[in-house]
Structure formats: C-alpha cells, structure tokens
Amino acid sequence: MCSEPAGAVPDRRVKRARPKSAPSTRTGAGPYAAVTRLSCCKRQAAFVFGMNFVKRAGMSLGARKSKTAALLAIFVVICTLLLGGFLLQAAAARQEADAQRTIGVDVTVRKKGLTPDLADRLGASDLVHRYNPELPVRAGARGFTPLTSNTPKPGGPGAEEEEQDPLAVNGVRDSGLLLPFSYGSTKITEGRGITSEDAGHGVAVIEQRLADENDLKAGDTVRVRSADGKRTVPLTVVGVFQDPRQDPTRWAPPHELPGNALYVPVGTAQQLGTGIVTVSEAVFRIGSPDQAEQLHDEAERLLGAGSFDFRVNDKAYKDQVRPIQRVGTFAGLIVWVIALAGALILGLIVTLQIRERRAELGVLLAMGEKKWKLIGQHAVEVAAVALPAVALAALAGSLAGQPAGDALLGSQDDKPASAARAPDAEIAPATVRVEPATVGKVAGIGLGISLVSTAIPGVGVLRLHPRSILTDTE
C-alpha cells in the first residue's frame, strides 16, 4: 500500500467495500499494465541501444530470414556473372598469348647483300619470337643419284651430263617458318624439320621422291659436295618432306625439280656455297601487327632506311586472334555492366528497406544513436550477405566455367581454308581456372557494391529527425 503524501487532505467520504474477486488474467488489464509495458519497452530499447551495431545487424538478418535469402540470391547472381566475366577475360588473354607465340605475324625482309649475321642481329630483338633466314645454294651429290627430268634436254643425248650441281640446297634456321610448311601444303612425312637447335650440325631434310629413288630414310647419311668441288659434307637425314608440286612437263634442270630440294642448317649451307653467301629473305615472327612498326624501326637502324623490302603477313593472325580478342572485350563489358547494374539494384533494395524500417531508425535516433552507426549497420548487413555469395559464385565458376569457356572460346578451329596453318601452330584449347586473385577481385567488387548501395541511401538517413520519423509512422 502506498502511503498518502504529506500535506494531503484526508477524504472523509465513506467508501463501500467491494467484493473480493480473483485477480484478472487478461493481458493488459489492471491499472499497472501500461506501466509494465512501458518498462518492458524501455528495457528492450536500452538493451538494443547498448548493443554494438554489428550485433544489431546480425539480429536483423536473423529476424528477416526471407528478405535475407532474397538478398543473398541477388548477390549470388551478381557475383557469379562478375566471376564469369573475369574468368572469360583471363582465359581469352591466355589463349591470345598462346596464339601470338604459335601463329603470330610473319614479317618478311628482303635486302640485297643481306648476310646471316645481320639477320641474326635483327632476330635477337625482343619483339621477335622466331626467325628464319634462307640461304639458297647449289651443290652436287656423292654416293646417291639426284633426280632428272623425264623429258629429254634440248641439244641431243648426253647434254644432261653438263649439269654439275643438281641439288637445290636451302640453308634455314627454322623450317617451320617457311611458307609451304607454315600453311601446310608441304608436310613432313617422316622424322622432323630443321630447328634452331640444329645449328652447327650436319643434318638435312630431303624430299620424298629423292628418298624413294635412293632408298633413303630418317637416320641415313648422304654426302653433298660443294659447288666448287673442294668440300664434301656428310649429312644425316633427320626428316623427309613431301612437296605437292608436280614435275614440270617440259625439260627443266635438275636443281629446279621439286624432288632435288634439300633443307640444311644455315652453317652447312655456308660451307657448301662459294664466295660470300647472302640471304635471299628472312622471315621474323612477332606477336601482333602493332609490333610490326617497331620492328621496322629497328630494321632501319640496322640495315639503313629505304634499302630493304619489308612486308607484313597478318592474315592468319586476324582470322584466328581477332575472335579471341572480341570475346575478351565482351567479357570486360560484362564486368562493367554487371557492377553498375548490381550497385543500382542493391541501392534500390536498401532504399526500400530503409523506408520499411523508419520506425526502428526513429527509435534508435531518439535514444541518441549516432547516424553513421545506422548506416554502418546497413552496410554490415549487406556485406555479410555478399561474402557467402562470393563463395557460392566461386563454386559455380569452378563447375560451369570450363564448359562456358569451351562454348565461347573453343570454336577457333573452325576456320576457312584461307586461314590454314601447320599442325604445330594449333591454338591450345581455352583453359578456365578459378584462381584466388580472381575470387579476390569479385569479393572486392562485391564489397564495393555493398558500400555504394548503402552509402547513397544513407544520405537520406543523415537528414532524418527522430521526431518527424515517429510522427510519420503513427
């Protein structure tokens, strides 16, 4: 019982006794119900206000499970598309780099008096991946029989004996860069071609008809005599090639017959030649057409301006590399579009959530909560959903990334005949790899989107006044 306050006038009226009854069990009944509810709200508000805004964000996500799940699904879609764009970009970049090494752009340099030493100096440029100078010389045969024309030579019988050097020997550094070999019209049928590792070795690649005529195969040894007859060089046959050209229908000198052609290293050709042996042409393979101008500048410094012929053959590069570049550009565009669209969509969602939770914001502001903490709470809520979305996107990328890459980048082998190339110049299939750095990019963009999508609607929170909020929500 509460005692009467001091100085109060006593009530003289007679009070009738009321019958005693059982206490009311109805919720909210009784004179102290409002006080009880008010005390409970104060305790709950004091508890919520005393919490860290990070904990409030966690409780909010747990209390709004359906909306949290919807936000997670949106974030998974955004992060998956972002990761897909990055994976396609990386796969296209790797395939383009491989194409630059295997296909590249062939630059042909011709100059009167071009020596192997000058070709080697230009080939040592950082722009050049591979190069091949070609030294044509004529030589004679020792121990095997060169081919002769089926048509008699004009001038009567015995005239063919005047041909002293029936073999057309071509000194090369890399036979794979020769135009017939690179386009696949001339093919190696046994063994291998000449490579840069054969420099200083006595090896040769002979034509199929010459091999059939003398029962030669890879591993056999032939002897070739120099044009002046002073030197005989033993050569080990390392390969046999097939030239699609037919023998001429009219008489032709033996060294003009396709079957009498031999390919040897540059040093061997110099031994078989007489006097100063010059390069007929040199082919340099660079990475892209953009590097051709830089190589031209280096050739001018080395060979002299205007003293050489410089031709660029980039058709194969354009036919096979440009589609890869377009896929990479499209993937980069996807990344930007998804990032901007994701920020706009999430910003709209957060704005709607702030409007729905105006009463909550008003109560917290009325209790003295700082506005930046309210914005931080929303940022933490969105970021907490973004992180598991990145993990789910990485899982989806590892499962579906390779099939998507094969669909977009795996069709580069279907090219017209104009883009024919040697089998060793095939572009490797696209490889899609989910790397930690790529996942980190997606996580960074996802967090950036979450911050942007909460910072822009947060401007409205900074302008809120608790009294106006509570008045509007009544």
PDB file of N, CA and C in Angstrom, residues 140-196:
ATOM      1  N   GLY A 140      76.469 -30.579-105.334  1.00  0.00           N
ATOM      2  CA  GLY A 140      76.482 -31.851-106.034  1.00  0.00           C
ATOM      3  C   GLY A 140      76.247 -33.004-105.093  1.00  0.00           C
ATOM      4  N   ALA A 141      76.030 -34.182-105.657  1.00  0.00           N
ATOM      5  CA  ALA A 141      75.728 -35.370-104.862  1.00  0.00           C
ATOM      6  C   ALA A 141      76.898 -36.346-104.932  1.00  0.00           C
ATOM      7  N   ARG A 142      77.159 -37.000-103.792  1.00  0.00           N
ATOM      8  CA  ARG A 142      78.187 -38.038-103.721  1.00  0.00           C
ATOM      9  C   ARG A 142      77.570 -39.281-103.083  1.00  0.00           C
ATOM     10  N   GLY A 143      77.532 -40.361-103.813  1.00  0.00           N
ATOM     11  CA  GLY A 143      77.032 -41.610-103.246  1.00  0.00           C
ATOM     12  C   GLY A 143      75.547 -41.816-103.423  1.00  0.00           C
ATOM     13  N   PHE A 144      74.835 -40.900-104.017  1.00  0.00           N
ATOM     14  CA  PHE A 144      73.412 -41.105-104.308  1.00  0.00           C
ATOM     15  C   PHE A 144      73.082 -40.370-105.603  1.00  0.00           C
ATOM     16  N   THR A 145      71.970 -40.726-106.193  1.00  0.00           N
ATOM     17  CA  THR A 145      71.624 -40.246-107.529  1.00  0.00           C
ATOM     18  C   THR A 145      70.535 -39.190-107.453  1.00  0.00           C
ATOM     19  N   PRO A 146      70.802 -37.964-107.912  1.00  0.00           N
ATOM     20  CA  PRO A 146      69.745 -36.952-107.953  1.00  0.00           C
ATOM     21  C   PRO A 146      68.708 -37.296-109.015  1.00  0.00           C
ATOM     22  N   LEU A 147      67.572 -36.657-108.939  1.00  0.00           N
ATOM     23  CA  LEU A 147      66.506 -36.871-109.914  1.00  0.00           C
ATOM     24  C   LEU A 147      66.807 -36.085-111.186  1.00  0.00           C
ATOM     25  N   THR A 148      66.314 -36.585-112.297  1.00  0.00           N
ATOM     26  CA  THR A 148      66.446 -35.895-113.587  1.00  0.00           C
ATOM     27  C   THR A 148      65.074 -35.782-114.236  1.00  0.00           C
ATOM     28  N   SER A 149      64.976 -34.857-115.173  1.00  0.00           N
ATOM     29  CA  SER A 149      63.714 -34.639-115.858  1.00  0.00           C
ATOM     30  C   SER A 149      63.386 -35.820-116.752  1.00  0.00           C
ATOM     31  N   ASN A 150      62.099 -36.150-116.827  1.00  0.00           N
ATOM     32  CA  ASN A 150      61.661 -37.252-117.684  1.00  0.00           C
ATOM     33  C   ASN A 150      61.679 -36.871-119.161  1.00  0.00           C
ATOM     34  N   THR A 151      61.710 -35.591-119.438  1.00  0.00           N
ATOM     35  CA  THR A 151      61.730 -35.117-120.822  1.00  0.00           C
ATOM     36  C   THR A 151      63.173 -34.883-121.238  1.00  0.00           C
ATOM     37  N   PRO A 152      63.574 -35.332-122.404  1.00  0.00           N
ATOM     38  CA  PRO A 152      64.971 -35.137-122.832  1.00  0.00           C
ATOM     39  C   PRO A 152      65.314 -33.654-122.927  1.00  0.00           C
ATOM     40  N   LYS A 153      66.564 -33.370-122.611  1.00  0.00           N
ATOM     41  CA  LYS A 153      67.038 -31.993-122.693  1.00  0.00           C
ATOM     42  C   LYS A 153      67.274 -31.597-124.156  1.00  0.00           C
ATOM     43  N   PRO A 154      66.858 -30.408-124.524  1.00  0.00           N
ATOM     44  CA  PRO A 154      67.140 -29.969-125.892  1.00  0.00           C
ATOM     45  C   PRO A 154      68.645 -29.915-126.134  1.00  0.00           C
ATOM     46  N   GLY A 155      69.099 -30.374-127.264  1.00  0.00           N
ATOM     47  CA  GLY A 155      70.516 -30.360-127.590  1.00  0.00           C
ATOM     48  C   GLY A 155      71.075 -31.735-127.838  1.00  0.00           C
ATOM     49  N   GLY A 156      70.250 -32.776-127.668  1.00  0.00           N
ATOM     50  CA  GLY A 156      70.700 -34.109-128.016  1.00  0.00           C
ATOM     51  C   GLY A 156      71.097 -34.920-126.808  1.00  0.00           C
ATOM     52  N   PRO A 157      71.351 -36.209-127.007  1.00  0.00           N
ATOM     53  CA  PRO A 157      71.719 -37.101-125.894  1.00  0.00           C
ATOM     54  C   PRO A 157      73.036 -36.686-125.252  1.00  0.00           C
ATOM     55  N   GLY A 158      73.143 -36.922-123.949  1.00  0.00           N
ATOM     56  CA  GLY A 158      74.369 -36.625-123.213  1.00  0.00           C
ATOM     57  C   GLY A 158      74.476 -35.200-122.744  1.00  0.00           C
ATOM     58  N   ALA A 159      73.527 -34.388-123.130  1.00  0.00           N
ATOM     59  CA  ALA A 159      73.623 -32.988-122.718  1.00  0.00           C
ATOM     60  C   ALA A 159      73.423 -32.834-121.216  1.00  0.00           C
ATOM     61  N   GLU A 160      72.685 -33.758-120.578  1.00  0.00           N
ATOM     62  CA  GLU A 160      72.394 -33.638-119.162  1.00  0.00           C
ATOM     63  C   GLU A 160      73.637 -33.805-118.313  1.00  0.00           C
ATOM     64  N   GLU A 161      74.708 -34.396-118.862  1.00  0.00           N
ATOM     65  CA  GLU A 161      75.908 -34.594-118.059  1.00  0.00           C
ATOM     66  C   GLU A 161      76.600 -33.278-117.735  1.00  0.00           C
ATOM     67  N   GLU A 162      76.228 -32.216-118.429  1.00  0.00           N
ATOM     68  CA  GLU A 162      76.843 -30.928-118.155  1.00  0.00           C
ATOM     69  C   GLU A 162      76.360 -30.329-116.835  1.00  0.00           C
ATOM     70  N   GLU A 163      75.280 -30.868-116.282  1.00  0.00           N
ATOM     71  CA  GLU A 163      74.748 -30.330-115.023  1.00  0.00           C
ATOM     72  C   GLU A 163      75.649 -30.810-113.882  1.00  0.00           C
ATOM     73  N   GLN A 164      76.396 -29.873-113.296  1.00  0.00           N
ATOM     74  CA  GLN A 164      77.363 -30.216-112.269  1.00  0.00           C
ATOM     75  C   GLN A 164      76.783 -30.151-110.850  1.00  0.00           C
ATOM     76  N   ASP A 165      75.850 -29.277-110.624  1.00  0.00           N
ATOM     77  CA  ASP A 165      75.296 -29.072-109.269  1.00  0.00           C
ATOM     78  C   ASP A 165      73.785 -29.263-109.309  1.00  0.00           C
ATOM     79  N   PRO A 166      73.351 -30.514-109.257  1.00  0.00           N
ATOM     80  CA  PRO A 166      71.916 -30.779-109.457  1.00  0.00           C
ATOM     81  C   PRO A 166      71.045 -30.560-108.219  1.00  0.00           C
ATOM     82  N   LEU A 167      71.644 -30.357-107.057  1.00  0.00           N
ATOM     83  CA  LEU A 167      70.852 -30.246-105.828  1.00  0.00           C
ATOM     84  C   LEU A 167      70.612 -28.781-105.476  1.00  0.00           C
ATOM     85  N   ALA A 168      69.359 -28.458-105.118  1.00  0.00           N
ATOM     86  CA  ALA A 168      68.991 -27.119-104.636  1.00  0.00           C
ATOM     87  C   ALA A 168      68.962 -27.175-103.112  1.00  0.00           C
ATOM     88  N   VAL A 169      70.038 -26.703-102.511  1.00  0.00           N
ATOM     89  CA  VAL A 169      70.193 -26.744-101.052  1.00  0.00           C
ATOM     90  C   VAL A 169      69.754 -25.399-100.481  1.00  0.00           C
ATOM     91  N   ASN A 170      68.885 -25.448 -99.476  1.00  0.00           N
ATOM     92  CA  ASN A 170      68.384 -24.238 -98.824  1.00  0.00           C
ATOM     93  C   ASN A 170      68.801 -24.258 -97.364  1.00  0.00           C
ATOM     94  N   GLY A 171      69.645 -23.295 -97.005  1.00  0.00           N
ATOM     95  CA  GLY A 171      70.036 -23.182 -95.608  1.00  0.00           C
ATOM     96  C   GLY A 171      68.981 -22.423 -94.825  1.00  0.00           C
ATOM     97  N   VAL A 172      68.457 -23.033 -93.758  1.00  0.00           N
ATOM     98  CA  VAL A 172      67.391 -22.433 -92.958  1.00  0.00           C
ATOM     99  C   VAL A 172      67.729 -22.593 -91.481  1.00  0.00           C
ATOM    100  N   ARG A 173      67.108 -21.765 -90.688  1.00  0.00           N
ATOM    101  CA  ARG A 173      67.237 -21.864 -89.233  1.00  0.00           C
ATOM    102  C   ARG A 173      66.040 -22.560 -88.607  1.00  0.00           C
ATOM    103  N   ASP A 174      64.864 -22.345 -89.198  1.00  0.00           N
ATOM    104  CA  ASP A 174      63.618 -22.910 -88.673  1.00  0.00           C
ATOM    105  C   ASP A 174      62.718 -23.211 -89.869  1.00  0.00           C
ATOM    106  N   SER A 175      62.665 -24.465 -90.279  1.00  0.00           N
ATOM    107  CA  SER A 175      61.882 -24.807 -91.467  1.00  0.00           C
ATOM    108  C   SER A 175      60.390 -24.612 -91.258  1.00  0.00           C
ATOM    109  N   GLY A 176      59.944 -24.565 -90.022  1.00  0.00           N
ATOM    110  CA  GLY A 176      58.523 -24.355 -89.761  1.00  0.00           C
ATOM    111  C   GLY A 176      58.032 -22.989 -90.177  1.00  0.00           C
ATOM    112  N   LEU A 177      58.951 -22.016 -90.365  1.00  0.00           N
ATOM    113  CA  LEU A 177      58.555 -20.683 -90.797  1.00  0.00           C
ATOM    114  C   LEU A 177      58.537 -20.531 -92.313  1.00  0.00           C
ATOM    115  N   LEU A 178      58.977 -21.536 -93.039  1.00  0.00           N
ATOM    116  CA  LEU A 178      58.870 -21.475 -94.493  1.00  0.00           C
ATOM    117  C   LEU A 178      57.399 -21.512 -94.887  1.00  0.00           C
ATOM    118  N   LEU A 179      57.030 -20.705 -95.851  1.00  0.00           N
ATOM    119  CA  LEU A 179      55.623 -20.549 -96.202  1.00  0.00           C
ATOM    120  C   LEU A 179      54.935 -21.862 -96.541  1.00  0.00           C
ATOM    121  N   PRO A 180      55.543 -22.759 -97.356  1.00  0.00           N
ATOM    122  CA  PRO A 180      54.846 -24.027 -97.644  1.00  0.00           C
ATOM    123  C   PRO A 180      54.624 -24.879 -96.404  1.00  0.00           C
ATOM    124  N   PHE A 181      55.566 -24.847 -95.462  1.00  0.00           N
ATOM    125  CA  PHE A 181      55.408 -25.637 -94.238  1.00  0.00           C
ATOM    126  C   PHE A 181      54.408 -24.983 -93.292  1.00  0.00           C
ATOM    127  N   SER A 182      54.456 -23.651 -93.153  1.00  0.00           N
ATOM    128  CA  SER A 182      53.579 -22.976 -92.199  1.00  0.00           C
ATOM    129  C   SER A 182      52.123 -23.049 -92.619  1.00  0.00           C
ATOM    130  N   TYR A 183      51.846 -23.082 -93.923  1.00  0.00           N
ATOM    131  CA  TYR A 183      50.471 -23.186 -94.395  1.00  0.00           C
ATOM    132  C   TYR A 183      50.033 -24.626 -94.630  1.00  0.00           C
ATOM    133  N   GLY A 184      50.929 -25.575 -94.457  1.00  0.00           N
ATOM    134  CA  GLY A 184      50.542 -26.969 -94.502  1.00  0.00           C
ATOM    135  C   GLY A 184      50.526 -27.605 -95.864  1.00  0.00           C
ATOM    136  N   SER A 185      50.910 -26.886 -96.927  1.00  0.00           N
ATOM    137  CA  SER A 185      50.925 -27.514 -98.249  1.00  0.00           C
ATOM    138  C   SER A 185      52.074 -28.513 -98.374  1.00  0.00           C
ATOM    139  N   THR A 186      53.205 -28.205 -97.769  1.00  0.00           N
ATOM    140  CA  THR A 186      54.332 -29.141 -97.707  1.00  0.00           C
ATOM    141  C   THR A 186      54.368 -29.740 -96.310  1.00  0.00           C
ATOM    142  N   LYS A 187      54.414 -31.059 -96.240  1.00  0.00           N
ATOM    143  CA  LYS A 187      54.291 -31.729 -94.952  1.00  0.00           C
ATOM    144  C   LYS A 187      55.472 -32.666 -94.716  1.00  0.00           C
ATOM    145  N   ILE A 188      55.831 -32.782 -93.445  1.00  0.00           N
ATOM    146  CA  ILE A 188      56.859 -33.739 -93.027  1.00  0.00           C
ATOM    147  C   ILE A 188      56.201 -35.118 -92.943  1.00  0.00           C
ATOM    148  N   THR A 189      56.688 -36.062 -93.724  1.00  0.00           N
ATOM    149  CA  THR A 189      56.127 -37.414 -93.724  1.00  0.00           C
ATOM    150  C   THR A 189      56.914 -38.379 -92.853  1.00  0.00           C
ATOM    151  N   GLU A 190      58.158 -38.046 -92.543  1.00  0.00           N
ATOM    152  CA  GLU A 190      58.981 -38.903 -91.700  1.00  0.00           C
ATOM    153  C   GLU A 190      60.002 -38.036 -90.982  1.00  0.00           C
ATOM    154  N   GLY A 191      60.217 -38.325 -89.706  1.00  0.00           N
ATOM    155  CA  GLY A 191      61.210 -37.564 -88.952  1.00  0.00           C
ATOM    156  C   GLY A 191      60.701 -36.174 -88.588  1.00  0.00           C
ATOM    157  N   ARG A 192      61.562 -35.174 -88.739  1.00  0.00           N
ATOM    158  CA  ARG A 192      61.252 -33.811 -88.303  1.00  0.00           C
ATOM    159  C   ARG A 192      61.903 -32.821 -89.255  1.00  0.00           C
ATOM    160  N   GLY A 193      61.614 -31.546 -89.013  1.00  0.00           N
ATOM    161  CA  GLY A 193      62.202 -30.489 -89.809  1.00  0.00           C
ATOM    162  C   GLY A 193      63.463 -29.930 -89.164  1.00  0.00           C
ATOM    163  N   ILE A 194      63.992 -28.863 -89.768  1.00  0.00           N
ATOM    164  CA  ILE A 194      65.179 -28.186 -89.237  1.00  0.00           C
ATOM    165  C   ILE A 194      64.744 -27.197 -88.168  1.00  0.00           C
ATOM    166  N   THR A 195      65.460 -27.192 -87.031  1.00  0.00           N
ATOM    167  CA  THR A 195      65.173 -26.262 -85.946  1.00  0.00           C
ATOM    168  C   THR A 195      66.443 -25.488 -85.601  1.00  0.00           C
ATOM    169  N   SER A 196      66.268 -24.499 -84.725  1.00  0.00           N
ATOM    170  CA  SER A 196      67.421 -23.688 -84.315  1.00  0.00           C
ATOM    171  C   SER A 196      68.460 -24.506 -83.557  1.00  0.00           C
TER     172      SER A 196
END
